[in-house]
mmCIF file of C-alpha atoms in Angstrom:
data_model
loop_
_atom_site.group_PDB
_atom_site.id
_atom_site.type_symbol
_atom_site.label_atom_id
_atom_site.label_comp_id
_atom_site.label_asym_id
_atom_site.label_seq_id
_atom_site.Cartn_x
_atom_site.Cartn_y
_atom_site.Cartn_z
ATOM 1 C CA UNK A 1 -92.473 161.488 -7.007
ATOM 2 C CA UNK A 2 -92.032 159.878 -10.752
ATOM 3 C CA UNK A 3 -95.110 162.099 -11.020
ATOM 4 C CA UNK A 4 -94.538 165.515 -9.785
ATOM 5 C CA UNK A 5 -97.434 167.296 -11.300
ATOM 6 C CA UNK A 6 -100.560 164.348 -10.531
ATOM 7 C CA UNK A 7 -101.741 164.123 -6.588
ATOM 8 C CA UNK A 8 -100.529 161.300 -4.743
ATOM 9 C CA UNK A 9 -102.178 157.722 -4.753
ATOM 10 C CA UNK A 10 -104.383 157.263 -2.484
ATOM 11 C CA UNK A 11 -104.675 154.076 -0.113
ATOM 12 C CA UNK A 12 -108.124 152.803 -1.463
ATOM 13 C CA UNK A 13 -108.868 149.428 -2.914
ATOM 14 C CA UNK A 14 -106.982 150.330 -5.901
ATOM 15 C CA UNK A 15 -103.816 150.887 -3.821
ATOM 16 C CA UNK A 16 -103.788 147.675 -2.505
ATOM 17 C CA UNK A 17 -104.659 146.028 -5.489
ATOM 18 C CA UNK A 18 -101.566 147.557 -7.323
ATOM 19 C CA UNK A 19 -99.359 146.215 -4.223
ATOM 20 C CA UNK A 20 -100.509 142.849 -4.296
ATOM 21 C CA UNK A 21 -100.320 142.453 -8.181
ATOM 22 C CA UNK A 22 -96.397 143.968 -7.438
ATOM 23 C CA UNK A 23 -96.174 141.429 -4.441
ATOM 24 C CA UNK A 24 -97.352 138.445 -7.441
ATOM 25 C CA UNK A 25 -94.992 139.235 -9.749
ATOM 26 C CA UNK A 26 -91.893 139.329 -7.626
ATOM 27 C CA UNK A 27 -93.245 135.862 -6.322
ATOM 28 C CA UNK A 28 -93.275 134.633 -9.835
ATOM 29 C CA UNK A 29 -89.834 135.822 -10.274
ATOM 30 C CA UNK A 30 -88.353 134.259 -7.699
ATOM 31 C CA UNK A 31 -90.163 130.773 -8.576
ATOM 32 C CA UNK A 32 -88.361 131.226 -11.861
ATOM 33 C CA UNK A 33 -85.370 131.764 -10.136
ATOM 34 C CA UNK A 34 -86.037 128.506 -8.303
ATOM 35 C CA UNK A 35 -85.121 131.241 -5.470
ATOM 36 C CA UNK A 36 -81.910 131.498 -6.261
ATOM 37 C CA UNK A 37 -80.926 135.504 -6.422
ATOM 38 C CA UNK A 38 -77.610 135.616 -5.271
ATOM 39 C CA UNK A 39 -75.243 133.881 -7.966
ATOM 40 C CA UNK A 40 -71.566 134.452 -9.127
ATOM 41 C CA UNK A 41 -71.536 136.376 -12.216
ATOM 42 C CA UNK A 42 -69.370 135.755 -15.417
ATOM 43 C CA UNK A 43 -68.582 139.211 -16.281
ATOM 44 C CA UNK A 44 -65.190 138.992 -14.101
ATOM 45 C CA UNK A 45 -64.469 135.831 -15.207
ATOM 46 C CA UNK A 46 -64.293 137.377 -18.909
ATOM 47 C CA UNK A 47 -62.686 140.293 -18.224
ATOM 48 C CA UNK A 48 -59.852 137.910 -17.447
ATOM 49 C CA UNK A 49 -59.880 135.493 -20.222
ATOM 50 C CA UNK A 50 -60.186 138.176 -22.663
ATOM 51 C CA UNK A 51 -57.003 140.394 -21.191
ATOM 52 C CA UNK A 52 -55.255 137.246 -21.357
ATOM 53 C CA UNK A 53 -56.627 136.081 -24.509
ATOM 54 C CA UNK A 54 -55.323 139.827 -26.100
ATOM 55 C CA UNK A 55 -51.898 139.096 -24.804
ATOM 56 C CA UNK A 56 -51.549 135.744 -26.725
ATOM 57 C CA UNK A 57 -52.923 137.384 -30.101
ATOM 58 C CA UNK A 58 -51.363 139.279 -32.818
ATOM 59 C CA UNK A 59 -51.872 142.279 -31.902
ATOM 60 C CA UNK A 60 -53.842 143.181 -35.914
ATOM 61 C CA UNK A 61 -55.931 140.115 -35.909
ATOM 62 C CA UNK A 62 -57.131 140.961 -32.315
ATOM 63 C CA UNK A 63 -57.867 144.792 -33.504
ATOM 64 C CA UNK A 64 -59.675 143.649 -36.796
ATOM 65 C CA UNK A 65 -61.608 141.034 -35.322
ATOM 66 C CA UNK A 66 -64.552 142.267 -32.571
ATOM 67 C CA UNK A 67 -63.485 139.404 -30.500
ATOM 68 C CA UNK A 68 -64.087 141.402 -27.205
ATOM 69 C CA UNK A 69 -67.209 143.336 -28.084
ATOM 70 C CA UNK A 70 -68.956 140.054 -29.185
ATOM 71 C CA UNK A 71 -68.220 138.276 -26.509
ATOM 72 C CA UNK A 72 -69.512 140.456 -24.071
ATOM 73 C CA UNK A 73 -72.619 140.825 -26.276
ATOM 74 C CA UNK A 74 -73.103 136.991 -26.200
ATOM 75 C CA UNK A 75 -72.613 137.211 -22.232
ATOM 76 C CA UNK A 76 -75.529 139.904 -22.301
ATOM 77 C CA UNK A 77 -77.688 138.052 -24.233
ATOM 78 C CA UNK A 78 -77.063 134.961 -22.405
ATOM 79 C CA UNK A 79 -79.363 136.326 -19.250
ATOM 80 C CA UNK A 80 -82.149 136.609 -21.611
ATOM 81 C CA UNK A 81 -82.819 132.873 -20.369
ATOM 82 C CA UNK A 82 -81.915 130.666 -17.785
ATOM 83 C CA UNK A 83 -78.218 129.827 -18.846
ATOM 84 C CA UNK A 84 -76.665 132.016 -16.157
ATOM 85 C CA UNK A 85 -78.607 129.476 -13.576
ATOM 86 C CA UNK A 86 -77.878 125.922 -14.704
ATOM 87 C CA UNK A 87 -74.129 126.268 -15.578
ATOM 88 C CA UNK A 88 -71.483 127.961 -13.790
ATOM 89 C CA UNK A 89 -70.266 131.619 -14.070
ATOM 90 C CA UNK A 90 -66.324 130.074 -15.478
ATOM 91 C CA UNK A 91 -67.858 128.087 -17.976
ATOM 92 C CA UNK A 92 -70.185 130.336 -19.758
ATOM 93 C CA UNK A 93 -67.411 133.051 -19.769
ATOM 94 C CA UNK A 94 -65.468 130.514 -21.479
ATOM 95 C CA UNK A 95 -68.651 129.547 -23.981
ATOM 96 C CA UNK A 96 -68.595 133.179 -25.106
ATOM 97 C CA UNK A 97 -64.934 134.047 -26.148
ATOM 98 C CA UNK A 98 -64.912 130.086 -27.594
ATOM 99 C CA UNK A 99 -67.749 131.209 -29.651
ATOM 100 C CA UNK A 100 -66.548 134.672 -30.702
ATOM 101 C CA UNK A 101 -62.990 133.296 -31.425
ATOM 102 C CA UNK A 102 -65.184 130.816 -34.049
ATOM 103 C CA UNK A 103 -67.506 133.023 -34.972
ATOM 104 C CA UNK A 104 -64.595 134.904 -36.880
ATOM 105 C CA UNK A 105 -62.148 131.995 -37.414
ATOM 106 C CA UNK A 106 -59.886 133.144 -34.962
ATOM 107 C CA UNK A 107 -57.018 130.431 -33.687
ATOM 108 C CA UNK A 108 -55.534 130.994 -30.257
ATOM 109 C CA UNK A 109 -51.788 130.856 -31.092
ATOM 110 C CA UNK A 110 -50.263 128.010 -30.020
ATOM 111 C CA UNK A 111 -53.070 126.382 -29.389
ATOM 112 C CA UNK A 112 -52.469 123.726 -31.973
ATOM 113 C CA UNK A 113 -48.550 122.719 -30.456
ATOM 114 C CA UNK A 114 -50.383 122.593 -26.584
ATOM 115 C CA UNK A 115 -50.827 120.114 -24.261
ATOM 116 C CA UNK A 116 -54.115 121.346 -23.303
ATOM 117 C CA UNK A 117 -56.423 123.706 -25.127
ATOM 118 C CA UNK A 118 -56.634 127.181 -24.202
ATOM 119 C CA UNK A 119 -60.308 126.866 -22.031
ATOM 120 C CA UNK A 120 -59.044 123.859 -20.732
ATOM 121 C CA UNK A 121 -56.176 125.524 -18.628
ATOM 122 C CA UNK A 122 -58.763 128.898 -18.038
ATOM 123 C CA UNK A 123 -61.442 125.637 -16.440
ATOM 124 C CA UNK A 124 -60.049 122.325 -16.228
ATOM 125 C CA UNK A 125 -63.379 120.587 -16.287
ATOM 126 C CA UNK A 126 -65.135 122.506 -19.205
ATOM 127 C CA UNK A 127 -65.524 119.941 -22.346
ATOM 128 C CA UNK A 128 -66.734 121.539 -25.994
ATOM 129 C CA UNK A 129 -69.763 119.703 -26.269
#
């Protein structure tokens, strides 16, 4: 019971009601989810770019800078909307530490020398747009 102290619901017209209201609302979540509720999720995907992101850094900049725990707030916020289902789980990982890394004027070292940007060799196909 959530409610240890009340008496249980009864099964009136008022039980049912509840039910089918609950039964609406799940409906209307899955429409907004276009059905859709099994997706792969970016948390992994910036675990990973951040350890490796760390290990390029200066070891100061990366402990003066909240690189990390902005990055994983952006990736929170970003299932506020729809974001999570119209791109894919590698690119809005990427999105995040790109924006956190600007956010605080942080370079990527080497980055300037490289043949390819850093989120270019984390996801080939991702362009800054």
């Amino acid at each position: 019971y959530l409610n240890p102290e009340s008496d249980p619901l009864e099964v009136d017209t008022k039980f049912w009601e509840l039910r089918d209201s609950i039964v609406q609302c799940e409906l209307l979540v899955l429409r907004l989810l276009q059905f859709r509720v099994s997706f792969n999720h970016p948390h992994k995907y910036l675990l990973h770019y951040l350890v490796s992101i760390k290990n390029w850094m200066n070891r100061h900049i990366w402990e003066r800078n909240p690189i990390s725990t902005v990055s994983w707030a952006l990736l929170r916020d970003s299932y506020l909307g729809d974001i999570c289902l119209r791109f894919e789980a590698q690119h809005i990982a990427v999105a995040v530490l790109y924006f956190a890394l600007q956010s605080y004027g942080v370079e990527v070292p080497g980055n300037e020398n490289a043949e390819k940007e850093w989120w270019k060799v984390r996801v080939p196909e991702f362009t800054i747009n």
